[in-house]
CSV table of C-alpha atoms and ligand atoms in Angstrom, one decimal:
chain,number,residue,atom,x,y,z
A,29,UNK,CA,-36.8,-2.0,35.7
A,30,UNK,CA,-35.4,-5.2,34.2
A,31,UNK,CA,-32.0,-4.9,32.4
A,32,UNK,CA,-31.8,-7.6,29.7
A,33,UNK,CA,-28.7,-9.7,28.9
A,34,UNK,CA,-29.2,-8.9,25.2
A,35,UNK,CA,-31.6,-7.1,22.9
A,36,UNK,CA,-31.6,-6.9,19.1
A,37,UNK,CA,-31.4,-3.5,17.5
A,38,UNK,CA,-34.2,-3.3,14.9
A,39,UNK,CA,-35.1,0.0,13.2
A,40,UNK,CA,-37.9,1.0,10.9
A,41,UNK,CA,-35.5,0.4,8.0
A,42,UNK,CA,-35.3,-3.3,8.8
A,43,UNK,CA,-39.1,-3.5,9.3
A,44,UNK,CA,-39.7,-1.8,5.9
A,45,UNK,CA,-37.2,-4.2,4.2
A,46,UNK,CA,-38.9,-7.3,5.6
A,47,UNK,CA,-42.4,-6.0,4.7
A,48,UNK,CA,-41.2,-5.3,1.1
A,49,UNK,CA,-40.2,-8.9,0.7
A,50,UNK,CA,-43.6,-10.0,2.2
A,51,UNK,CA,-45.3,-7.9,-0.5
A,52,UNK,CA,-43.3,-9.6,-3.2
A,53,UNK,CA,-43.6,-13.2,-4.6
A,54,UNK,CA,-40.0,-14.0,-3.7
A,55,UNK,CA,-40.0,-15.3,-0.2
A,56,UNK,CA,-37.2,-17.8,-0.7
A,57,UNK,CA,-34.3,-18.3,-3.1
A,58,UNK,CA,-35.0,-14.8,-4.4
A,59,UNK,CA,-33.0,-11.6,-5.1
A,60,UNK,CA,-32.5,-10.8,-1.4
A,61,UNK,CA,-30.6,-14.1,-0.9
A,62,UNK,CA,-28.2,-13.1,-3.7
A,63,UNK,CA,-27.9,-9.5,-2.4
A,64,UNK,CA,-27.2,-10.6,1.2
A,65,UNK,CA,-24.5,-13.1,0.1
A,66,UNK,CA,-22.8,-10.7,-2.2
A,67,UNK,CA,-22.8,-7.8,0.3
A,68,UNK,CA,-21.5,-10.2,3.1
A,69,UNK,CA,-18.7,-11.6,0.9
A,70,UNK,CA,-17.7,-8.0,0.0
A,71,UNK,CA,-17.7,-6.9,3.6
A,72,UNK,CA,-15.5,-9.7,4.8
A,73,UNK,CA,-13.4,-9.9,1.7
A,74,UNK,CA,-13.9,-13.5,0.6
A,75,UNK,CA,-14.8,-14.7,-2.9
A,76,UNK,CA,-17.9,-16.6,-1.9
A,77,UNK,CA,-20.6,-16.4,0.8
A,78,UNK,CA,-23.4,-19.0,1.2
A,79,UNK,CA,-26.3,-18.2,3.5
A,80,UNK,CA,-27.8,-20.9,5.7
A,81,UNK,CA,-30.4,-21.0,8.4
A,82,UNK,CA,-28.1,-21.1,11.4
A,83,UNK,CA,-24.4,-20.9,12.4
A,84,UNK,CA,-24.7,-24.6,13.5
A,85,UNK,CA,-25.9,-25.8,10.1
A,86,UNK,CA,-23.1,-23.7,8.5
A,87,UNK,CA,-20.5,-25.4,10.6
A,88,UNK,CA,-22.0,-28.8,9.8
A,89,UNK,CA,-21.9,-28.1,6.1
A,90,UNK,CA,-18.3,-27.1,6.3
A,91,UNK,CA,-17.5,-30.5,7.7
A,92,UNK,CA,-19.4,-32.2,4.9
A,93,UNK,CA,-17.8,-30.0,2.2
A,94,UNK,CA,-14.4,-30.8,3.5
A,95,UNK,CA,-15.1,-34.5,3.6
A,96,UNK,CA,-14.9,-34.8,7.3
A,97,UNK,CA,-16.7,-38.0,8.6
A,98,UNK,CA,-16.5,-41.0,10.8
A,99,UNK,CA,-13.1,-41.8,12.2
A,100,UNK,CA,-11.9,-38.3,11.7
A,101,UNK,CA,-10.8,-35.9,14.4
A,102,UNK,CA,-11.2,-32.1,14.5
A,103,UNK,CA,-9.3,-30.1,17.2
A,104,UNK,CA,-11.3,-27.3,18.8
A,105,UNK,CA,-11.8,-25.2,21.9
A,106,UNK,CA,-13.4,-26.6,25.1
A,107,UNK,CA,-14.6,-23.1,26.1
A,108,UNK,CA,-17.2,-22.2,23.5
A,109,UNK,CA,-20.8,-22.5,22.6
A,110,UNK,CA,-21.8,-26.2,22.2
A,111,UNK,CA,-22.3,-26.0,18.5
A,112,UNK,CA,-18.6,-25.6,17.8
A,113,UNK,CA,-18.2,-29.2,19.0
A,114,UNK,CA,-21.6,-30.7,18.0
A,115,UNK,CA,-21.2,-29.7,14.4
A,116,UNK,CA,-18.1,-31.9,14.3
A,117,UNK,CA,-20.1,-34.8,15.9
A,118,UNK,CA,-23.0,-34.3,13.4
A,119,UNK,CA,-20.5,-35.2,10.7
A,120,UNK,CA,-19.6,-38.4,12.6
A,121,UNK,CA,-16.1,-37.1,13.6
A,122,UNK,CA,-14.7,-36.6,17.1
A,123,UNK,CA,-14.1,-33.2,18.7
A,124,UNK,CA,-10.6,-33.3,20.3
A,125,UNK,CA,-10.0,-30.4,22.7
A,126,UNK,CA,-6.9,-28.4,23.4
A,127,UNK,CA,-7.0,-26.1,26.5
A,128,UNK,CA,-7.4,-22.4,26.3
A,129,UNK,CA,-5.2,-19.4,26.8
A,130,UNK,CA,-6.1,-17.9,30.2
A,131,UNK,CA,-6.1,-14.3,28.9
A,132,UNK,CA,-7.7,-14.4,25.4
A,133,UNK,CA,-9.9,-17.5,26.4
A,134,UNK,CA,-9.3,-18.8,22.9
A,135,UNK,CA,-7.7,-22.2,22.1
A,136,UNK,CA,-4.1,-22.0,23.1
A,137,UNK,CA,-2.0,-22.5,19.9
A,138,UNK,CA,0.8,-23.9,22.1
A,139,UNK,CA,-1.4,-26.8,23.1
A,140,UNK,CA,-2.6,-27.8,19.6
A,141,UNK,CA,0.4,-29.8,18.2
A,142,UNK,CA,0.3,-32.5,20.8
A,143,UNK,CA,-3.3,-33.2,19.9
A,144,UNK,CA,-2.6,-33.8,16.2
A,145,UNK,CA,-2.8,-37.5,15.1
A,146,UNK,CA,-3.1,-39.2,11.7
A,147,UNK,CA,-6.9,-38.9,12.1
A,148,UNK,CA,-6.8,-35.1,12.5
A,149,UNK,CA,-8.5,-33.5,9.5
A,150,UNK,CA,-9.0,-29.9,10.6
A,151,UNK,CA,-8.7,-27.3,13.4
A,152,UNK,CA,-11.8,-25.4,14.4
A,153,UNK,CA,-10.7,-22.2,16.3
A,154,UNK,CA,-13.4,-20.0,17.8
A,155,UNK,CA,-13.0,-16.2,18.3
A,156,UNK,CA,-14.5,-16.4,21.7
A,157,UNK,CA,-16.6,-13.4,22.6
A,158,UNK,CA,-15.3,-11.7,19.4
A,159,UNK,CA,-11.6,-11.9,20.3
A,160,UNK,CA,-9.4,-13.0,17.4
A,161,UNK,CA,-6.2,-13.5,19.4
A,162,UNK,CA,-4.1,-16.4,18.3
A,163,UNK,CA,-5.9,-17.0,15.0
A,164,UNK,CA,-2.7,-16.4,13.0
A,165,UNK,CA,-0.7,-18.9,15.1
A,166,UNK,CA,-3.5,-21.6,14.7
A,167,UNK,CA,-3.3,-21.1,10.9
A,168,UNK,CA,0.5,-21.5,10.9
A,169,UNK,CA,0.2,-24.8,12.7
A,170,UNK,CA,-2.6,-26.0,10.3
A,171,UNK,CA,-0.4,-25.1,7.4
A,172,UNK,CA,2.6,-27.0,8.8
A,173,UNK,CA,0.5,-30.2,9.1
A,174,UNK,CA,-1.6,-29.6,6.0
A,175,UNK,CA,-4.9,-29.3,7.9
A,176,UNK,CA,-7.9,-27.3,7.0
A,177,UNK,CA,-9.0,-24.5,9.3
A,178,UNK,CA,-12.8,-24.0,9.9
A,179,UNK,CA,-13.1,-20.7,11.6
A,180,UNK,CA,-16.1,-20.5,14.0
A,181,UNK,CA,-16.6,-16.8,13.6
A,182,UNK,CA,-20.2,-16.9,15.0
A,183,UNK,CA,-19.3,-14.4,17.7
A,184,UNK,CA,-16.9,-12.1,15.8
A,185,UNK,CA,-18.5,-10.3,12.9
A,186,UNK,CA,-16.4,-7.2,12.3
A,187,UNK,CA,-13.4,-8.3,14.4
A,188,UNK,CA,-9.9,-8.2,12.9
A,189,UNK,CA,-6.4,-9.3,13.8
A,190,UNK,CA,-3.5,-7.2,12.6
A,191,UNK,CA,-5.9,-5.5,10.2
A,192,UNK,CA,-7.0,-8.8,8.7
A,193,UNK,CA,-10.8,-9.5,9.1
A,194,UNK,CA,-12.0,-12.5,11.0
A,195,UNK,CA,-13.6,-14.9,8.5
A,196,UNK,CA,-10.6,-14.7,6.1
A,197,UNK,CA,-8.2,-16.8,8.1
A,198,UNK,CA,-9.7,-20.3,7.6
A,199,UNK,CA,-10.3,-22.5,4.6
A,200,UNK,CA,-13.9,-21.9,5.4
A,201,UNK,CA,-15.5,-19.7,8.1
A,202,UNK,CA,-19.0,-19.4,9.6
A,203,UNK,CA,-20.9,-16.5,11.1
A,204,UNK,CA,-24.1,-16.7,13.1
A,205,UNK,CA,-27.1,-14.3,13.2
A,206,UNK,CA,-29.0,-15.3,16.3
A,207,UNK,CA,-30.6,-12.2,17.9
A,208,UNK,CA,-27.8,-11.7,20.4
A,209,UNK,CA,-25.2,-11.4,17.7
A,210,UNK,CA,-23.7,-8.2,16.2
A,211,UNK,CA,-26.2,-8.5,13.4
A,212,UNK,CA,-29.3,-10.7,13.3
A,213,UNK,CA,-31.6,-12.3,10.8
A,214,UNK,CA,-33.8,-13.8,13.5
A,215,UNK,CA,-32.0,-17.1,12.9
A,216,UNK,CA,-29.4,-17.6,10.3
A,217,UNK,CA,-25.7,-18.1,9.4
A,218,UNK,CA,-23.2,-17.5,6.6
A,219,UNK,CA,-20.5,-19.7,5.3
A,220,UNK,CA,-17.5,-18.0,3.7
A,221,UNK,CA,-14.7,-19.3,1.5
A,222,UNK,CA,-12.4,-18.4,-1.4
A,223,UNK,CA,-12.8,-21.9,-2.8
A,224,UNK,CA,-15.5,-22.1,-5.5
A,225,UNK,CA,-15.8,-25.8,-5.3
A,226,UNK,CA,-16.4,-25.8,-1.5
A,227,UNK,CA,-18.9,-23.0,-1.8
A,228,UNK,CA,-20.8,-24.9,-4.6
A,229,UNK,CA,-21.0,-28.0,-2.5
A,230,UNK,CA,-22.5,-26.0,0.3
A,231,UNK,CA,-25.0,-24.3,-2.0
A,232,UNK,CA,-26.1,-27.8,-3.1
A,233,UNK,CA,-26.1,-29.3,0.5
A,234,UNK,CA,-28.2,-26.5,1.9
A,235,UNK,CA,-30.8,-27.0,-0.8
A,236,UNK,CA,-31.6,-30.8,-0.6
A,237,UNK,CA,-28.5,-31.8,-2.5
A,238,UNK,CA,-29.9,-30.3,-5.6
A,239,UNK,CA,-27.7,-30.3,-8.7
A,240,UNK,CA,-26.1,-26.9,-9.4
A,241,UNK,CA,-26.1,-27.5,-13.1
A,242,UNK,CA,-28.0,-30.1,-15.1
A,243,UNK,CA,-25.8,-33.1,-15.8
A,244,UNK,CA,-24.7,-33.5,-19.4
A,245,UNK,CA,-26.1,-37.0,-19.6
A,246,UNK,CA,-29.4,-37.4,-17.8
A,247,UNK,CA,-30.8,-40.8,-17.0
A,248,UNK,CA,-34.1,-40.9,-19.0
A,249,UNK,CA,-35.8,-42.8,-16.1
A,250,UNK,CA,-35.8,-39.6,-14.1
A,251,UNK,CA,-38.3,-38.3,-16.6
A,252,UNK,CA,-37.6,-34.7,-15.8
A,253,UNK,CA,-35.7,-31.9,-17.3
A,254,UNK,CA,-36.1,-29.8,-14.2
A,255,UNK,CA,-32.8,-29.5,-12.2
A,256,UNK,CA,-35.1,-28.6,-9.3
A,257,UNK,CA,-35.9,-32.3,-8.9
A,258,UNK,CA,-32.4,-33.6,-9.5
A,259,UNK,CA,-30.4,-34.4,-6.4
A,260,UNK,CA,-26.7,-34.9,-6.7
A,261,UNK,CA,-26.1,-35.9,-3.1
A,262,UNK,CA,-27.7,-36.3,0.3
A,263,UNK,CA,-28.7,-32.8,1.2
A,264,UNK,CA,-30.6,-30.8,3.8
A,265,UNK,CA,-33.0,-27.9,3.9
A,266,UNK,CA,-30.8,-25.3,5.5
A,267,UNK,CA,-32.0,-22.5,3.3
A,268,UNK,CA,-32.3,-18.9,4.6
A,269,UNK,CA,-35.5,-17.2,3.4
A,270,UNK,CA,-35.5,-13.8,1.6
A,271,UNK,CA,-37.4,-12.4,4.6
A,272,UNK,CA,-34.4,-13.2,6.8
A,273,UNK,CA,-32.0,-12.0,4.2
A,274,UNK,CA,-33.7,-8.6,3.8
A,275,UNK,CA,-33.3,-8.1,7.6
A,276,UNK,CA,-29.6,-9.2,7.3
A,277,UNK,CA,-28.9,-6.7,4.5
A,278,UNK,CA,-30.0,-3.7,6.5
A,279,UNK,CA,-28.3,-5.0,9.7
A,280,UNK,CA,-25.1,-5.5,7.8
A,281,UNK,CA,-25.3,-2.0,6.3
A,282,UNK,CA,-25.2,-0.7,9.9
A,283,UNK,CA,-22.4,-2.9,11.1
A,284,UNK,CA,-19.8,-0.1,11.7
A,285,UNK,CA,-22.4,1.9,13.7
A,286,UNK,CA,-23.2,-1.3,15.7
A,287,UNK,CA,-19.5,-1.9,16.3
A,288,UNK,CA,-19.0,1.6,17.6
A,289,UNK,CA,-22.0,1.5,19.9
A,290,UNK,CA,-20.9,-1.9,21.3
A,291,UNK,CA,-17.3,-0.6,21.7
A,292,UNK,CA,-18.7,2.4,23.7
A,293,UNK,CA,-20.7,0.0,26.0
A,294,UNK,CA,-17.6,-2.1,26.6
A,295,UNK,CA,-15.6,1.0,27.3
A,296,UNK,CA,-18.2,2.3,29.9
A,297,UNK,CA,-18.1,-1.1,31.6
A,298,UNK,CA,-14.3,-1.1,31.7
A,299,UNK,CA,-14.2,2.4,33.1
A,300,UNK,CA,-16.7,1.6,35.8
A,301,UNK,CA,-15.2,-1.8,36.8
A,302,UNK,CA,-11.5,-1.5,36.1
A,303,UNK,CA,-10.5,-0.5,39.7
A,304,UNK,CA,-12.2,-3.6,41.3
A,305,UNK,CA,-9.6,-6.2,42.0
A,306,UNK,CA,-12.2,-8.8,42.6
A,307,UNK,CA,-12.9,-8.8,38.9
A,308,UNK,CA,-10.9,-9.5,35.7
A,309,UNK,CA,-12.3,-7.2,33.1
A,310,UNK,CA,-11.7,-8.0,29.3
A,311,UNK,CA,-9.2,-5.9,27.4
A,312,UNK,CA,-8.5,-5.4,23.8
A,313,UNK,CA,-5.0,-6.4,22.8
A,314,UNK,CA,-3.1,-3.9,20.6
A,315,UNK,CA,-3.1,-6.2,17.5
A,316,UNK,CA,-6.9,-6.8,17.8
A,317,UNK,CA,-9.9,-4.8,16.6
A,318,UNK,CA,-12.6,-6.5,18.6
A,319,UNK,CA,-16.2,-6.3,17.5
A,320,UNK,CA,-17.7,-6.8,21.0
A,321,UNK,CA,-20.2,-9.7,21.2
A,322,UNK,CA,-20.7,-9.9,24.9
A,323,UNK,CA,-19.1,-8.4,28.0
A,324,UNK,CA,-17.9,-11.2,30.3
A,325,UNK,CA,-16.1,-10.4,33.5
A,326,UNK,CA,-14.3,-13.1,35.6
A,327,UNK,CA,-14.1,-13.4,39.3
A,328,UNK,CA,-10.6,-13.4,40.8
A,329,UNK,CA,-9.3,-17.0,41.5
A,330,UNK,CA,-10.0,-16.6,45.2
A,331,UNK,CA,-13.7,-16.9,44.5
A,332,UNK,CA,-15.2,-20.4,44.5
A,333,UNK,CA,-17.7,-21.7,41.8
A,334,UNK,CA,-20.4,-21.7,44.5
A,335,UNK,CA,-19.8,-18.0,45.1
A,336,UNK,CA,-20.1,-17.3,41.4
A,337,UNK,CA,-23.4,-19.1,41.3
A,338,UNK,CA,-24.6,-17.1,44.3
A,339,UNK,CA,-23.6,-13.9,42.5
A,340,UNK,CA,-25.5,-14.8,39.4
A,341,UNK,CA,-28.6,-15.6,41.4
A,342,UNK,CA,-28.4,-12.4,43.4
A,343,UNK,CA,-28.0,-10.3,40.2
A,344,UNK,CA,-31.1,-12.1,38.7
A,345,UNK,CA,-33.0,-11.3,41.9
A,346,UNK,CA,-32.5,-7.6,41.2
A,347,UNK,CA,-33.9,-8.0,37.7
A,348,UNK,CA,-30.5,-7.7,36.0
A,349,UNK,CA,-30.1,-10.6,33.6
A,350,UNK,CA,-26.6,-12.2,33.6
A,351,UNK,CA,-25.2,-15.4,32.1
A,352,UNK,CA,-22.6,-18.0,32.8
A,353,UNK,CA,-20.9,-18.2,29.4
A,354,UNK,CA,-19.7,-21.0,29.0
A,355,UNK,CA,-19.8,-24.2,30.9
A,356,UNK,CA,-17.0,-26.4,29.6
A,357,UNK,CA,-18.0,-28.3,26.5
A,358,UNK,CA,-16.1,-31.5,27.4
A,359,UNK,CA,-18.1,-31.8,30.7
A,360,UNK,CA,-21.5,-31.6,29.1
A,361,UNK,CA,-23.2,-34.9,30.1
A,362,UNK,CA,-23.5,-36.4,26.6
A,363,UNK,CA,-19.8,-35.6,26.0
A,364,UNK,CA,-18.7,-37.3,29.2
A,365,UNK,CA,-20.8,-40.3,28.3
A,366,UNK,CA,-19.7,-40.5,24.7
A,367,UNK,CA,-16.0,-39.7,25.0
A,368,UNK,CA,-15.2,-40.2,28.7
A,369,UNK,CA,-13.9,-36.6,29.3
A,370,UNK,CA,-13.6,-35.7,32.9
A,371,UNK,CA,-13.0,-32.9,35.3
A,372,UNK,CA,-9.4,-31.8,35.2
A,373,UNK,CA,-8.9,-32.7,31.5
A,374,UNK,CA,-8.7,-29.0,30.5
A,375,UNK,CA,-8.0,-27.2,33.8
A,376,UNK,CA,-7.8,-23.6,32.4
A,377,UNK,CA,-11.1,-23.9,30.6
A,378,UNK,CA,-12.7,-25.3,33.7
A,379,UNK,CA,-11.3,-22.7,36.1
A,380,UNK,CA,-12.4,-19.8,33.8
A,381,UNK,CA,-15.8,-21.2,33.2
A,382,UNK,CA,-16.5,-21.5,36.9
A,383,UNK,CA,-15.8,-17.8,37.4
A,384,UNK,CA,-17.4,-16.0,34.4
A,385,UNK,CA,-20.3,-13.5,34.7
A,386,UNK,CA,-21.8,-12.3,31.4
A,387,UNK,CA,-23.2,-8.8,32.0
A,388,UNK,CA,-26.0,-7.2,30.0
A,389,UNK,CA,-24.7,-6.2,26.6
A,390,UNK,CA,-26.3,-4.8,23.5
A,391,UNK,CA,-26.2,-1.8,21.2
A,392,UNK,CA,-28.5,0.6,23.0
A,393,UNK,CA,-27.6,-0.1,26.6
A,394,UNK,CA,-27.3,3.3,28.2
A,395,UNK,CA,-24.6,4.6,30.4
A,396,UNK,CA,-27.1,4.9,33.3
A,397,UNK,CA,-28.1,1.3,32.9
A,398,UNK,CA,-24.5,0.2,32.9
A,399,UNK,CA,-23.9,2.3,36.0
A,400,UNK,CA,-26.9,0.4,37.6
A,401,UNK,CA,-25.4,-3.0,36.6
A,402,UNK,CA,-22.0,-2.1,38.0
A,403,UNK,CA,-23.3,-0.6,41.3
A,404,UNK,CA,-25.4,-3.7,41.8
A,405,UNK,CA,-22.6,-6.0,41.0
A,406,UNK,CA,-20.3,-4.3,43.5
A,407,UNK,CA,-23.0,-4.6,46.2
A,408,UNK,CA,-23.5,-8.2,45.5
A,409,UNK,CA,-19.8,-8.9,45.5
A,410,UNK,CA,-19.6,-7.1,48.9
A,411,UNK,CA,-22.3,-9.3,50.3
A,412,UNK,CA,-20.9,-12.5,48.9
A,413,UNK,CA,-17.4,-11.7,50.2
A,414,UNK,CA,-18.9,-11.0,53.7
A,415,UNK,CA,-20.8,-14.2,54.1
A,416,UNK,CA,-18.1,-16.5,52.8
B,661,LIG,C1,-19.2,-19.8,19.0
B,661,LIG,C2,-20.5,-20.2,18.4
B,661,LIG,N1,-20.6,-21.2,17.5
B,661,LIG,C3,-21.7,-21.6,16.9
B,661,LIG,C4,-22.9,-20.9,17.2
B,661,LIG,C5,-24.2,-21.5,16.6
B,661,LIG,O1,-24.9,-20.5,15.9
B,661,LIG,P1,-26.5,-20.7,15.8
B,661,LIG,O2,-27.1,-20.4,17.1
B,661,LIG,O3,-26.8,-19.7,14.8
B,661,LIG,O4,-26.7,-22.1,15.3
B,661,LIG,C6,-22.9,-19.9,18.1
B,661,LIG,C7,-24.1,-19.1,18.4
B,661,LIG,O5,-24.6,-19.0,19.4
B,661,LIG,C8,-21.7,-19.5,18.7
B,661,LIG,O6,-21.6,-18.5,19.6
C-alpha cells in the first residue's frame, strides 16, 4: 500500500465549520476572517495578524510594506523553498545568499555580516523544516546594522527558541498553510507584526490597495462615497476567503495535538534509524521546541548525489513517496541566468541538498507505516551500497 509523503488531517469539525460558512452569506471578508486573524495573533503573541491567500503573497507584501524595491538587497538562505527568494525578486530586489549551518540547515549567522552592503535592506531567515536555531543571532546582527528581519516561518508554526515563539522574532513574519503544513487552509498564509502601520499597509495591499479609512478630503471627481471603490495604492487580490479561514480556525485550535502527534512520528523515526551510520538523522537542540514540519534524513558524505537519486527512485518504486527537499535556490536555472550564481558558491547548502531524503511525514502516520519506511530504506541503502 502506498505511503504518502504528506497528508492533511481534516476532521468532521473542520468539515462542519466550512459547511457553516457555505450556508452563510459571508464567504469573504466576513467574521471568520476576523476570528482567524485574532486567534492566530493570540496564539503567536503578536499585536496584529493579516491573513492572505498564500505564504508567498505574505512574504511579497512584507517586502512592499517595508519599502523594499529595485536596487535593494535582502540576505537569505540558499537552502529553502523557492518562495523565500522569489518573494524578494517580486519586489524588484536581489536575494543575496549566505551559506547554511551544516547541522541546523538554517542560514549561518556567522556568514551574514560579510554579505551586508549599503544596499541591504533586510534579512530573511527561514526556520528550515521547523528548526528555529540561530534566529536570535540573526536578529542581533540585524539590530546592529539597523536592518529589518522578515521571518519566513512558513514551515515552523508552533516552534520556539528559548521559549520564544517563532513568528515573534522578526519585524514581520509569515506563516504558510499549504496542505503539507502543520495547519492547512487549503491554500493560505498569515503575516504577523507588532507594527500597526505595517499591518494596515498589508491589509490594504491584499485588498486591491483599498483605503482603510475614507480620506478627509475626497476628490469630487471620484463621485463616490464608498471606500470600497477608493484605492490608495497599487494593490493585489491576495484575500483569504472565510471558507479557508473557517478551516484554519479549527486547525489552529488543534495545533498542540498536531504538534504532539508529529513529535511522536519524528521520535519513532529517530528510534528506528538512529543506529544506522549511513544516515544523519535530525535532532532537536536543547534550546529549541521544534514543531516538526517534515522528517528529512541526510546520507553520510561518502554517498554521491547519483546514489541519493537512485535511493529516491528505489523508494518510489516500492510505493513509498519521498522527496529531495531542497535543491539549492541559487542553482535554479532562472537564478543562474539572472544573477550568475554557480556551483561552489554555497558549498554547504549544495552538499546538504545533494544528500537529503524527505521521508513520509504527517500527523496520522502509524508506527507500523514508519517501520515499513525504515525497513525499506535500509534495504535500499544495502543495495545501493552493494552496487556502487
Ligand atoms: C520556507 C517556505 N517559504 C515560503 C513558502 C510559500 O508558501 P505558499 O506555498 O503558501 O505560498 C513555503 C511553502 O511551501 C515554505 O516552505
